[in-house]
CSV table of C-alpha atoms and ligand atoms in Angstrom, one decimal:
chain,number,residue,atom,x,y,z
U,14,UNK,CA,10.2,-9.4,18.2
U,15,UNK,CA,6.4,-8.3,18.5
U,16,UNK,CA,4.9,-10.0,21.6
U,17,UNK,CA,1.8,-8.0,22.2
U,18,UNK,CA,3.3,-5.1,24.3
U,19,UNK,CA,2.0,-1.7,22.7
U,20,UNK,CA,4.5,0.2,22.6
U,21,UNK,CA,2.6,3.7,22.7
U,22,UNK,CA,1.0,5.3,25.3
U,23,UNK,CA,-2.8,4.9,25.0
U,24,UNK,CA,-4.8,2.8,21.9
U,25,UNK,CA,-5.4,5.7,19.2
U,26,UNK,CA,-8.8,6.2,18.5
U,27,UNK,CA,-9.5,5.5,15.3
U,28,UNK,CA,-12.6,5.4,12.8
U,29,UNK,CA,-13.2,4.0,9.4
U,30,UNK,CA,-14.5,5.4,6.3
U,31,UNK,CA,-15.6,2.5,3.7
U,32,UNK,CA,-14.7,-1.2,4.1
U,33,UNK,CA,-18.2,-2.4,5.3
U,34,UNK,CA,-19.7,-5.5,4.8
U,35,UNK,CA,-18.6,-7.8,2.1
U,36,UNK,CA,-16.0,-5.5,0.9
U,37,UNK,CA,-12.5,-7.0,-0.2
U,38,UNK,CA,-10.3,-4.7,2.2
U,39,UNK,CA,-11.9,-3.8,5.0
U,40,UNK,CA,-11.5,-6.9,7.0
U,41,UNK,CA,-7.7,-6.7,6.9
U,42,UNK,CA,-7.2,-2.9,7.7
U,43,UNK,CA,-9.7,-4.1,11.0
U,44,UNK,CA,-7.4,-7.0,11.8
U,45,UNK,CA,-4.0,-5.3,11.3
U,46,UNK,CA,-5.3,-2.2,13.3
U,47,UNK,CA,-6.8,-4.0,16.0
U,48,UNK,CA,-4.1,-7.2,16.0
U,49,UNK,CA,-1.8,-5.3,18.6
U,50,UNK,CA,-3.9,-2.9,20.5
U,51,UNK,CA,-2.8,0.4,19.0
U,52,UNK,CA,-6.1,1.2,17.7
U,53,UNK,CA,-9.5,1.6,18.6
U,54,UNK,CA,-12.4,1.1,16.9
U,55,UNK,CA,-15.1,3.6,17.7
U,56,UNK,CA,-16.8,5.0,14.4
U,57,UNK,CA,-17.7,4.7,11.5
U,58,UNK,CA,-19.6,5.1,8.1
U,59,UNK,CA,-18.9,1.5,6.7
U,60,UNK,CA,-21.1,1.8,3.7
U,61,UNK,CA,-21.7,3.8,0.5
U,62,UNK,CA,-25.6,2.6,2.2
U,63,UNK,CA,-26.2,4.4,5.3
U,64,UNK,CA,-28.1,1.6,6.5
U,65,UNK,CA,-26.1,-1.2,6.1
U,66,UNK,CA,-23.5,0.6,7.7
U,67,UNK,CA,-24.7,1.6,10.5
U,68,UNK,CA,-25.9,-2.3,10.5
U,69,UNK,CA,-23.0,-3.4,10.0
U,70,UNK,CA,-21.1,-1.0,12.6
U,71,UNK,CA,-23.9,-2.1,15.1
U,72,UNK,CA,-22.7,-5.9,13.9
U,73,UNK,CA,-19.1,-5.1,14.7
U,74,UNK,CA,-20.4,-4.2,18.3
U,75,UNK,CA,-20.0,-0.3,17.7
U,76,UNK,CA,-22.0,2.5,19.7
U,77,UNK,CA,-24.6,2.3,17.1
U,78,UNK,CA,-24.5,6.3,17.9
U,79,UNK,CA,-21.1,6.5,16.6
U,80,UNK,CA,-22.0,4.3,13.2
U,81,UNK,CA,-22.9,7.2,10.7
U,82,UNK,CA,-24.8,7.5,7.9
U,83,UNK,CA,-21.8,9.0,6.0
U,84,UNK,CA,-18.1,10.1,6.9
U,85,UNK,CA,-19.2,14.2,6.5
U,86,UNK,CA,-21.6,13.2,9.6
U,87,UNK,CA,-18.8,10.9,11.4
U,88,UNK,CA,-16.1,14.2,10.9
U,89,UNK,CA,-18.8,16.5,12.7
U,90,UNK,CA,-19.9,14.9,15.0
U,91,UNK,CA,-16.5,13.1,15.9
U,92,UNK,CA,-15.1,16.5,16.2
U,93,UNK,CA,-17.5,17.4,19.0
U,94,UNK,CA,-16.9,15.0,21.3
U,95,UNK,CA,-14.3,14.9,23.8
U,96,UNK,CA,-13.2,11.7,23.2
U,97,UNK,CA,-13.8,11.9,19.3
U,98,UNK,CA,-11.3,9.6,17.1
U,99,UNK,CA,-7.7,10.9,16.2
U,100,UNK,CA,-7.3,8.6,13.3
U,101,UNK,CA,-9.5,7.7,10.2
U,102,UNK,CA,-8.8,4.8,7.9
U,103,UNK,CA,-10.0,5.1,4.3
U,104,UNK,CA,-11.1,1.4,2.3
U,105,UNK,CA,-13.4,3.3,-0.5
U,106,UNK,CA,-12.8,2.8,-4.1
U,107,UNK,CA,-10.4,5.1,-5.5
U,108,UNK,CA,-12.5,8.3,-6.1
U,109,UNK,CA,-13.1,9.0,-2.7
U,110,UNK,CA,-9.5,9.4,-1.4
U,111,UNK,CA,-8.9,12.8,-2.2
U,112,UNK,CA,-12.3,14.2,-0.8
U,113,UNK,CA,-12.5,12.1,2.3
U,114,UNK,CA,-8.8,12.2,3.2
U,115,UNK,CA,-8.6,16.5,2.9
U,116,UNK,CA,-11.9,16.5,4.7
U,117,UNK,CA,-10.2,14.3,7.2
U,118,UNK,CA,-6.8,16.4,7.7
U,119,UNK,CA,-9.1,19.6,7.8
U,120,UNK,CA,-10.4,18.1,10.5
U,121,UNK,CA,-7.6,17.6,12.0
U,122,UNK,CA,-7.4,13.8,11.7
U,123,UNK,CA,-4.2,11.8,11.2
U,124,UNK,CA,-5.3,9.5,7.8
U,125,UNK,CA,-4.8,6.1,6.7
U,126,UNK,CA,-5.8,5.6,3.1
U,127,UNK,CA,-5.8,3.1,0.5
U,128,UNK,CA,-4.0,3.6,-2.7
U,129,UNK,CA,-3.5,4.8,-4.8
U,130,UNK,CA,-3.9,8.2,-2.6
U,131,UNK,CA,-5.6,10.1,-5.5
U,132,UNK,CA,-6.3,10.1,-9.2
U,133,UNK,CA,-3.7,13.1,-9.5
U,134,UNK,CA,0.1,14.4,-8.6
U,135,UNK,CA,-1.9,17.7,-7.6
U,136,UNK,CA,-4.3,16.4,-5.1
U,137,UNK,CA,-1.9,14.0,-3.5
U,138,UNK,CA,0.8,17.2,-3.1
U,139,UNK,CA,-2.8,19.4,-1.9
U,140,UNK,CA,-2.9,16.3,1.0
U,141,UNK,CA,1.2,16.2,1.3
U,142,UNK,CA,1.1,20.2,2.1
U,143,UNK,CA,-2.5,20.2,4.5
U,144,UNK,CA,-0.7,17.1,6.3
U,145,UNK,CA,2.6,19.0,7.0
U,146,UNK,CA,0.8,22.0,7.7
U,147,UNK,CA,-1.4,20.4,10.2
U,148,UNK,CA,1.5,18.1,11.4
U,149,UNK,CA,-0.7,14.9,11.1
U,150,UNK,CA,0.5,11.3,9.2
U,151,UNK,CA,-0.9,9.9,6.3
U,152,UNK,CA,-0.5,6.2,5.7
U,153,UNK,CA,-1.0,4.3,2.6
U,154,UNK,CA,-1.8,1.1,2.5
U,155,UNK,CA,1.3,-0.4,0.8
U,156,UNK,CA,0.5,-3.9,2.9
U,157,UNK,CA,3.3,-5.7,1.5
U,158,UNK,CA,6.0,-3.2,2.9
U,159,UNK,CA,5.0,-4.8,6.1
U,160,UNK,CA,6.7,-8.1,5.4
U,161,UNK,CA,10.1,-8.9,7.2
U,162,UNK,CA,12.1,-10.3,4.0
U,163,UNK,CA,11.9,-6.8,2.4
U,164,UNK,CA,13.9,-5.8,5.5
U,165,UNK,CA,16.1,-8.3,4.5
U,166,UNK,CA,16.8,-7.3,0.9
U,167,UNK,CA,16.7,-3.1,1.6
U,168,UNK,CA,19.6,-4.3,4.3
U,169,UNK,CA,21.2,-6.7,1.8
U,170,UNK,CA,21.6,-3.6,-1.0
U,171,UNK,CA,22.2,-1.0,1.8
U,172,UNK,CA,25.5,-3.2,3.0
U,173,UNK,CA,26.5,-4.0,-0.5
U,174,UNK,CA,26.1,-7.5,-0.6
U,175,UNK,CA,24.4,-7.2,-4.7
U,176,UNK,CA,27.1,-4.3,-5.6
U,177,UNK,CA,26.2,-1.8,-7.5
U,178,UNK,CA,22.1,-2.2,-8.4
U,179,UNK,CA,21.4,-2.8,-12.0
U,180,UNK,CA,18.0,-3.8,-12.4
U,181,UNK,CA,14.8,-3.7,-10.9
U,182,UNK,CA,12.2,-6.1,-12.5
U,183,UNK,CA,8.6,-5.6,-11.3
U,184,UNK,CA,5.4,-8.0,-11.6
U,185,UNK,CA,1.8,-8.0,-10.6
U,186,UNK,CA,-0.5,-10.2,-12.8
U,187,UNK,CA,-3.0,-11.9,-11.7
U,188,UNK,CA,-5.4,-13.8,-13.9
U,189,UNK,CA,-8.6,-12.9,-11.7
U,190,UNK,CA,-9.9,-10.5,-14.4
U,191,UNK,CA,-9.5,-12.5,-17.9
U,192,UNK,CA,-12.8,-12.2,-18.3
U,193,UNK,CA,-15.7,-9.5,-18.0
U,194,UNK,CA,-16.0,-10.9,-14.6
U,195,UNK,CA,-16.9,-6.5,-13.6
U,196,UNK,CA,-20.4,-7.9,-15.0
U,197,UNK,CA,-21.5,-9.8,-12.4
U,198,UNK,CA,-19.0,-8.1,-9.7
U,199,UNK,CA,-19.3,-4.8,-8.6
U,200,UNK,CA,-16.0,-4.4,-6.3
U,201,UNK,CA,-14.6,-5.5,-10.2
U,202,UNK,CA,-16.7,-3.1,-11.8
U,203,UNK,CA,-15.8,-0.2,-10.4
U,204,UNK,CA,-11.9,-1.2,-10.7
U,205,UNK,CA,-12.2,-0.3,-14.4
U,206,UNK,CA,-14.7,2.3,-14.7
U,207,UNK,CA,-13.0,5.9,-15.0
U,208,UNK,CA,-15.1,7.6,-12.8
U,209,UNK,CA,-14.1,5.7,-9.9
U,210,UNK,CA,-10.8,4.2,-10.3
U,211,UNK,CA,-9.1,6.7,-11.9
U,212,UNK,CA,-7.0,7.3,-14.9
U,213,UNK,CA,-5.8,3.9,-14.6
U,214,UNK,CA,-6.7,-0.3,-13.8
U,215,UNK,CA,-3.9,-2.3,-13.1
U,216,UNK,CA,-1.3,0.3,-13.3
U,217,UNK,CA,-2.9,1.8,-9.7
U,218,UNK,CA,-4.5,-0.9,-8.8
U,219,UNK,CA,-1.8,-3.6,-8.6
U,220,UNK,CA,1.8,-2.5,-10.2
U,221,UNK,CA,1.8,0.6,-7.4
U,222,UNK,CA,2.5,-2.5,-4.7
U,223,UNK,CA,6.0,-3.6,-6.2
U,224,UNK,CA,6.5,0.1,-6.7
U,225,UNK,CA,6.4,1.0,-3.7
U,226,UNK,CA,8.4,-2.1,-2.6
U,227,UNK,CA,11.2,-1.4,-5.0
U,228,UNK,CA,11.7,1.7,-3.4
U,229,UNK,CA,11.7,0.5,0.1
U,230,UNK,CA,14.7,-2.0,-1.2
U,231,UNK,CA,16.6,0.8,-3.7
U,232,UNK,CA,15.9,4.1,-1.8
U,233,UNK,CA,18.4,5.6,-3.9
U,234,UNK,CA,17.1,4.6,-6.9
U,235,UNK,CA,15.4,7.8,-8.7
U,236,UNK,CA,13.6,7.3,-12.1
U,237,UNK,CA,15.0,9.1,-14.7
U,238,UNK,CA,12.2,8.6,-17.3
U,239,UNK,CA,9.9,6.3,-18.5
U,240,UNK,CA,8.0,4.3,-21.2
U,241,UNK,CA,4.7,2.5,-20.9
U,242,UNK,CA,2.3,0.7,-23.4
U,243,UNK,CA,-1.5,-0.5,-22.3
U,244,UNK,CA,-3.6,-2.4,-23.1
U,245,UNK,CA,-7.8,-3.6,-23.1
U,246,UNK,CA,-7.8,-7.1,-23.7
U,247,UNK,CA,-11.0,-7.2,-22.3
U,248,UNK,CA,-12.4,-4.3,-24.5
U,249,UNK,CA,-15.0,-2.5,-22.8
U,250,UNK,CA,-12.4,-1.8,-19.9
U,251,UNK,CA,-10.6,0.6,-22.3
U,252,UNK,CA,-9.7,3.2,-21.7
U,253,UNK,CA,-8.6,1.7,-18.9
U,254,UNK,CA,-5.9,-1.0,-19.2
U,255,UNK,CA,-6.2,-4.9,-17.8
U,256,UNK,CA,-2.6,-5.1,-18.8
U,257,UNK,CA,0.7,-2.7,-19.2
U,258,UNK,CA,4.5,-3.1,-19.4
U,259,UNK,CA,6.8,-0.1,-17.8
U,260,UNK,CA,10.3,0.6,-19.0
U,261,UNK,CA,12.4,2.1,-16.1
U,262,UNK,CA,15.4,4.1,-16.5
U,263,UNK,CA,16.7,5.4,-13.1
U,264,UNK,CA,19.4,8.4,-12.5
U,265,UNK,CA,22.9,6.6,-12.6
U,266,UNK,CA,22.4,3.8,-15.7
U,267,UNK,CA,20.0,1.3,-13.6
U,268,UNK,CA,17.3,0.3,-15.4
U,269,UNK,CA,13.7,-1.6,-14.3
U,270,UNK,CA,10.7,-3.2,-16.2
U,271,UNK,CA,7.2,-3.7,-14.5
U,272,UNK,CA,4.6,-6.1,-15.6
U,273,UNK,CA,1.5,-5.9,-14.1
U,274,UNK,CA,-2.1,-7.3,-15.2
U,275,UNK,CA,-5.1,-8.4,-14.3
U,276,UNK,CA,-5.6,-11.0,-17.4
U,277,UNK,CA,-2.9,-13.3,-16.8
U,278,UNK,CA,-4.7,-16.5,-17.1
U,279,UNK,CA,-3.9,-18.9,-14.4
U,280,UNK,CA,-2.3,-17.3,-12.4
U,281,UNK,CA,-2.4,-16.1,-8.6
U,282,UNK,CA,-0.9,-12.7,-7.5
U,283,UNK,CA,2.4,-13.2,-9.4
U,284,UNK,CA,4.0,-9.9,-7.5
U,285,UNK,CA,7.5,-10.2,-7.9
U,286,UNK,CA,10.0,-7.7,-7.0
U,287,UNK,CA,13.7,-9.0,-8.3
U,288,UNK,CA,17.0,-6.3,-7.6
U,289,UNK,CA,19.8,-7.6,-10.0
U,290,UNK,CA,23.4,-5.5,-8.6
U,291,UNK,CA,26.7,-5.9,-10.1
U,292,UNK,CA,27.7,-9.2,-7.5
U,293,UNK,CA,24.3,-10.7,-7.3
U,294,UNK,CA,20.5,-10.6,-6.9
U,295,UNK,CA,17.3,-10.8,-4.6
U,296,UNK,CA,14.0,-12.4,-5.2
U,297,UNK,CA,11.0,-12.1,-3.4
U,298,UNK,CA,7.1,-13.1,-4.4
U,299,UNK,CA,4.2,-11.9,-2.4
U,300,UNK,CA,3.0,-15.9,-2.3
U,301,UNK,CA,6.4,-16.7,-0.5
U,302,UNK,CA,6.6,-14.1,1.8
U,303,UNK,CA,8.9,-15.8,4.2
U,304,UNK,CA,11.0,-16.3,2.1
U,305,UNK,CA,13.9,-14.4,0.0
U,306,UNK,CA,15.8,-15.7,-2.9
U,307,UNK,CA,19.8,-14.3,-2.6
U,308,UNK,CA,21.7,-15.6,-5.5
U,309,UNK,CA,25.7,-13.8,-5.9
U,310,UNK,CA,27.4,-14.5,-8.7
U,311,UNK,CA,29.6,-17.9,-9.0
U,312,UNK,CA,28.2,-19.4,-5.6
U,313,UNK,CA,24.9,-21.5,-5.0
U,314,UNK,CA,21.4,-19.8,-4.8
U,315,UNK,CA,20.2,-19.7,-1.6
U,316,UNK,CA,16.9,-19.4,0.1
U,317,UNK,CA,17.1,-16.9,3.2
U,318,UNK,CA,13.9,-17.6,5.7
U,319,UNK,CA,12.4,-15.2,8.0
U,320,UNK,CA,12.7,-15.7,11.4
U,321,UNK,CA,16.2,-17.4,11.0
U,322,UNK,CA,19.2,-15.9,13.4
U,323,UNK,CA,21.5,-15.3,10.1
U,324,UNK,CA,19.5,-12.2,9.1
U,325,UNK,CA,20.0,-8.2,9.7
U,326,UNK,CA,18.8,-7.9,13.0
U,327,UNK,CA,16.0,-5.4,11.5
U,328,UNK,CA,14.8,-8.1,9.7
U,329,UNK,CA,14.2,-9.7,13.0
U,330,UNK,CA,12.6,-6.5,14.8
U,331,UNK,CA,9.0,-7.7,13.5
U,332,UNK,CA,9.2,-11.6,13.9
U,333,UNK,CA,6.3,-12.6,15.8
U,334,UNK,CA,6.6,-16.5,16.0
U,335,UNK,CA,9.4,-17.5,15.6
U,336,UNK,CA,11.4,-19.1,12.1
U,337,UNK,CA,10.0,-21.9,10.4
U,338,UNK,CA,6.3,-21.3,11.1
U,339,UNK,CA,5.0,-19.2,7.7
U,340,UNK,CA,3.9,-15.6,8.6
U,341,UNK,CA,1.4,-14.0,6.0
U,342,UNK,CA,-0.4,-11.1,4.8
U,343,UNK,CA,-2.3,-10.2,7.6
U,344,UNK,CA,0.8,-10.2,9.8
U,345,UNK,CA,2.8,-7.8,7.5
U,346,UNK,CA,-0.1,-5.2,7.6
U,347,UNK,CA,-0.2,-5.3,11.6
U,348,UNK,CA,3.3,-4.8,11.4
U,349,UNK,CA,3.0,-1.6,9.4
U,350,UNK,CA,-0.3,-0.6,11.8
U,351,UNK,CA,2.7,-0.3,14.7
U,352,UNK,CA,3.7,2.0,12.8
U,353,UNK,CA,1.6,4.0,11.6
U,354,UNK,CA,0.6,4.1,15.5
U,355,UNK,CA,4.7,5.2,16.4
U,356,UNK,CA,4.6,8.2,13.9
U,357,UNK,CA,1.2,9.8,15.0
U,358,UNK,CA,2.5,9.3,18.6
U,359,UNK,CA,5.9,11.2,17.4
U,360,UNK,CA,3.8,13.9,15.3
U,361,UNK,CA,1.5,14.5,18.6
U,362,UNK,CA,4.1,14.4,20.7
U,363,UNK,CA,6.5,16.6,18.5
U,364,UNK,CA,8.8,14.6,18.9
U,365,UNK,CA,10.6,14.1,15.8
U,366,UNK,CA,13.7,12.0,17.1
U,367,UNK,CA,11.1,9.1,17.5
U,368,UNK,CA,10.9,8.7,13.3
U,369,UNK,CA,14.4,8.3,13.1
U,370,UNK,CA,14.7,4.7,10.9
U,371,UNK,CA,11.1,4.1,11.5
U,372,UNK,CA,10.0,3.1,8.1
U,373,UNK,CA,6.6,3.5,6.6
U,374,UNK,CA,4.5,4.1,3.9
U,375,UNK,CA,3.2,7.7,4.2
U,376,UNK,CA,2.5,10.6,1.9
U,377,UNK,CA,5.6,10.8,0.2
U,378,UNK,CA,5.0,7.1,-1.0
U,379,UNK,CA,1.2,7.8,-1.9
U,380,UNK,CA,2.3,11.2,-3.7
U,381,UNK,CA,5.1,9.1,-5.8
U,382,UNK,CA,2.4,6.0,-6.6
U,383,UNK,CA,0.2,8.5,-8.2
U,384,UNK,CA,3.0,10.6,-9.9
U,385,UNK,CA,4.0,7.1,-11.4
U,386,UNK,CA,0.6,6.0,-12.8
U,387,UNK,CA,0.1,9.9,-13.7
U,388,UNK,CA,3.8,9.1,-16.1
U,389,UNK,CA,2.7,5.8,-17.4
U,390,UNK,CA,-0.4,6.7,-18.8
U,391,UNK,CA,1.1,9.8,-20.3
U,392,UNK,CA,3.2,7.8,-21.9
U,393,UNK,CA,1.4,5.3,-23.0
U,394,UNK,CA,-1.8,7.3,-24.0
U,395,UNK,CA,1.2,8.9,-26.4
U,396,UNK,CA,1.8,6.6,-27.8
U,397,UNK,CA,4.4,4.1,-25.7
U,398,UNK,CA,6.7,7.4,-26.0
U,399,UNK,CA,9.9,8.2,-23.4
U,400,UNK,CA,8.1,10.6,-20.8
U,401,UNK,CA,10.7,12.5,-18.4
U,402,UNK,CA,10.2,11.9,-15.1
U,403,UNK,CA,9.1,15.4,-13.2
X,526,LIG,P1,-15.1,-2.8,-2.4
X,526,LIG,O1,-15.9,-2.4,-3.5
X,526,LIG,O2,-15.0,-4.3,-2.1
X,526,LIG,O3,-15.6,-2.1,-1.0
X,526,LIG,C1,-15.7,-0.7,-0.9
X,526,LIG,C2,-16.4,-0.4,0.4
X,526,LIG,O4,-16.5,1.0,0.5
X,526,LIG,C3,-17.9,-0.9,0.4
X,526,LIG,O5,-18.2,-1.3,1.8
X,526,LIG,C4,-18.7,0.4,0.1
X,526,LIG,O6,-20.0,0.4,0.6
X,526,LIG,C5,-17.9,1.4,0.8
X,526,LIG,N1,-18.0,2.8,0.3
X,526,LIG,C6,-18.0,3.2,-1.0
X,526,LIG,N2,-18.2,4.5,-1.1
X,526,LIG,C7,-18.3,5.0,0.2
X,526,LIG,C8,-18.5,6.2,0.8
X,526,LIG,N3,-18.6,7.3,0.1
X,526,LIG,N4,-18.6,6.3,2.2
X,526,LIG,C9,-18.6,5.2,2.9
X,526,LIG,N5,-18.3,3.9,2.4
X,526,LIG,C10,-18.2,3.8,1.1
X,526,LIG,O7,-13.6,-2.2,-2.6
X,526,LIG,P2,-12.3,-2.8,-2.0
X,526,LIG,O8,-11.8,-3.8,-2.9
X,526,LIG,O9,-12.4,-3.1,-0.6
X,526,LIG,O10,-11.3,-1.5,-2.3
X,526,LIG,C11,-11.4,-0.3,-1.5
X,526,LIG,C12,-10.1,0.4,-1.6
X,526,LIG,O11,-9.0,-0.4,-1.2
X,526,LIG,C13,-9.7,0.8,-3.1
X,526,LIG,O12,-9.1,2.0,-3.1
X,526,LIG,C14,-8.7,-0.3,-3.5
X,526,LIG,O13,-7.8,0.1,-4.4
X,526,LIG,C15,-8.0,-0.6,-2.2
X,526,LIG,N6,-7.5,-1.9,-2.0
X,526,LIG,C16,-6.2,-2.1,-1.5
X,526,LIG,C17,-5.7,-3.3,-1.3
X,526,LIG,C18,-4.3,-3.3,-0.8
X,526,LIG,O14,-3.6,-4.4,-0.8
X,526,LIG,N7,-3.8,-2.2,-0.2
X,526,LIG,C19,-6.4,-4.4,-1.7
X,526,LIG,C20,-7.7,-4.3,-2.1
X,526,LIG,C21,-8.2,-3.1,-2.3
């Protein structure tokens, strides 16, 4: 259970890159860092606008001398100071990543950064070596990893409770962008312009989430290869897709689908992550958190809640109320923050015993997001063609 003891020694100090004022992320990467005391906020350059960052920084009740006009300023001068930060988070649209997080490592900061990591396999393996090199963590941003009932079904494949896995059906479609909203919207706008988002929309944007999940339920899943079709339905997004569908085959016979879109009409997030094994299946939607779907064969469905005593004990380790009150989204990115603030202790410490089952989104996971957009539009920009997975 999480009750507000840190469980490190000291608060990591900690700066942000990006997220500034009236940006969709950068709230929650403050709140899940802050929540539990294992970061401190004490720089930053907020804003593609030196002013309104620093303002903003100011706002946040900041040293307005450590709110920078720009995050090649914050590294210098950050580095010169005794008690300069150890840890940058990254909230800037996609571009960015790759610049900002090597300047960061090469700086010697430990890096938390949205996803997906980079707009190539190249860059995010250029971060992976300068990382292990420099022994410092990178963590992505995979905020739905956080959440307790994907404990629950990792632990209910790991015992063999499904059987052998057969399936992995993925969905993220929202219906936010059905329209041109990118017109009048500027954190939409950049989503599908090349330049900054990357070789992909939705792909990256949204189907990397129940990626990343999938693997955290189906470690030993490895894909195989690969088929992908996308589409414009709003034109003047292509190249970039507003919707794509992902055939899966994995090493071993499973197989897995992944819809994800941003023109789904009417509809919320619809993330869905569903593992179908030989004796039954698991079901879990991002607007249902708390809850997990377990369904085996020839007895009655049934709905496991978090909290509840009848769960892995894992599944318990991040509980922070109690069952039957809901936990949400913010909660589930805290929950990865301790983490992220237990592996930089363990990498400054050298101490790798400490990572032993501590699970968390780091490079390898933002190296295999971008390697998986990287396939799909290969395959898709070839025509919806089988592409080996390398
Ligand atoms: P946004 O457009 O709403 O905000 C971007 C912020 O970054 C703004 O404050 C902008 O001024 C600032 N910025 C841009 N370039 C900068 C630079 N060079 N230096 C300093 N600040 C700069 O974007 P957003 O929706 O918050 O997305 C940011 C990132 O977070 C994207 O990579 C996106 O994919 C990711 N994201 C992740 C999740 C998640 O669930 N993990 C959710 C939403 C967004």
């Amino acid at each position: 259970m999480i009750d507000g003891i840190r469980l490190t020694k000291a608060p990591i100090r900690w700066g942000m890159v990006g997220g500034g004022r009236g940006s969709q992320i950068g709230y929650v990467h403050r709140s899940a860092a802050l929540r539990d005391g294992y970061f401190s906020l004490l720089a930053g350059a907020f804003d593609l606008d030196p002013d309104r960052g620093r303002a903003f920084g100011a706002d946040l009740g900041l040293d307005p001398g450590r709110c920078y006009p720009d995050w090649q300023a914050m590294f210098a001068a950050e580095a010169a100071r005794a008690d300069g930060i150890r840890c940058v988070t990254i909230a800037t649209p996609n571009n960015t990543h790759y610049p900002i997080t090597r300047a960061a490592l090469l700086a010697g900061l430990h890096v938390i950064c949205e996803k997906p990591l980079t707009f190539t396999t190249s860059e995010a393996l250029d971060l992976q070596a300068i990382a292990a090199d420099r022994g410092l963590v990178v963590g992505v941003a995979y905020g739905y990893s956080g959440h307790q009932m994907i404990e629950e079904a990792a632990r209910l494949v790991a015992d063999g409770t499904l059987g052998e896995i057969r399936i992995v059906n993925l969905q993220f479609a929202h219906g936010f962008h059905s329209a041109a909203v990118e017109h009048d919207n500027p954190a939409a706008r950049w989503r599908v312009d090349p330049a900054f988002a990357g070789p992909s929309y939705v792909l990256g944007d949204l189907a990397t989430h129940p990626l990343y999940v999938a693997q955290v339920i189906c470690p030993h899943l490895r894909i195989r290869r690969l088929l992908c079709t996308r589409q414009s339905f709003v034109s003047s997004r292509a190249p970039l897709e507003d919707n794509a569908t992902v055939l899966m085959e994995y090493e071993g016979g499973a197989v897995g689908t992944c819809w994800t879109s941003a023109v789904n009409a009417g509809a919320m997030h619809s993330q869905k992550v569903r593992i179908v094994g030989s004796k039954g299946s698991v079901e879990w939607w991002d607007e249902h958190p708390n809850q997990l779907r377990l369904e085996i064969q020839g007895e009655p469905a049934r709905v496991l809640d978090r909290g509840m005593t009848y769960l892995h004990p894992q599944s318990l380790a991040d509980d922070r109320i109690g069952a039957g009150h809901p936990e949400g989204l913010f909660d589930a990115w805290a929950n990865l923050h301790c983490r992220f603030a237990l592996a930089i202790e363990a990498h400054e410490d050298k101490d790798p015993a400490r990572l032993a089952g501590l699970r968390y989104p780091g490079i390898e996971a933002g190296v295999e997001g971008v390697r998986w957009v990287e396939h799909c539009v290969r395959s898709a920009d070839g025509g919806g063609v089988w592409v080996d997975y390398a």
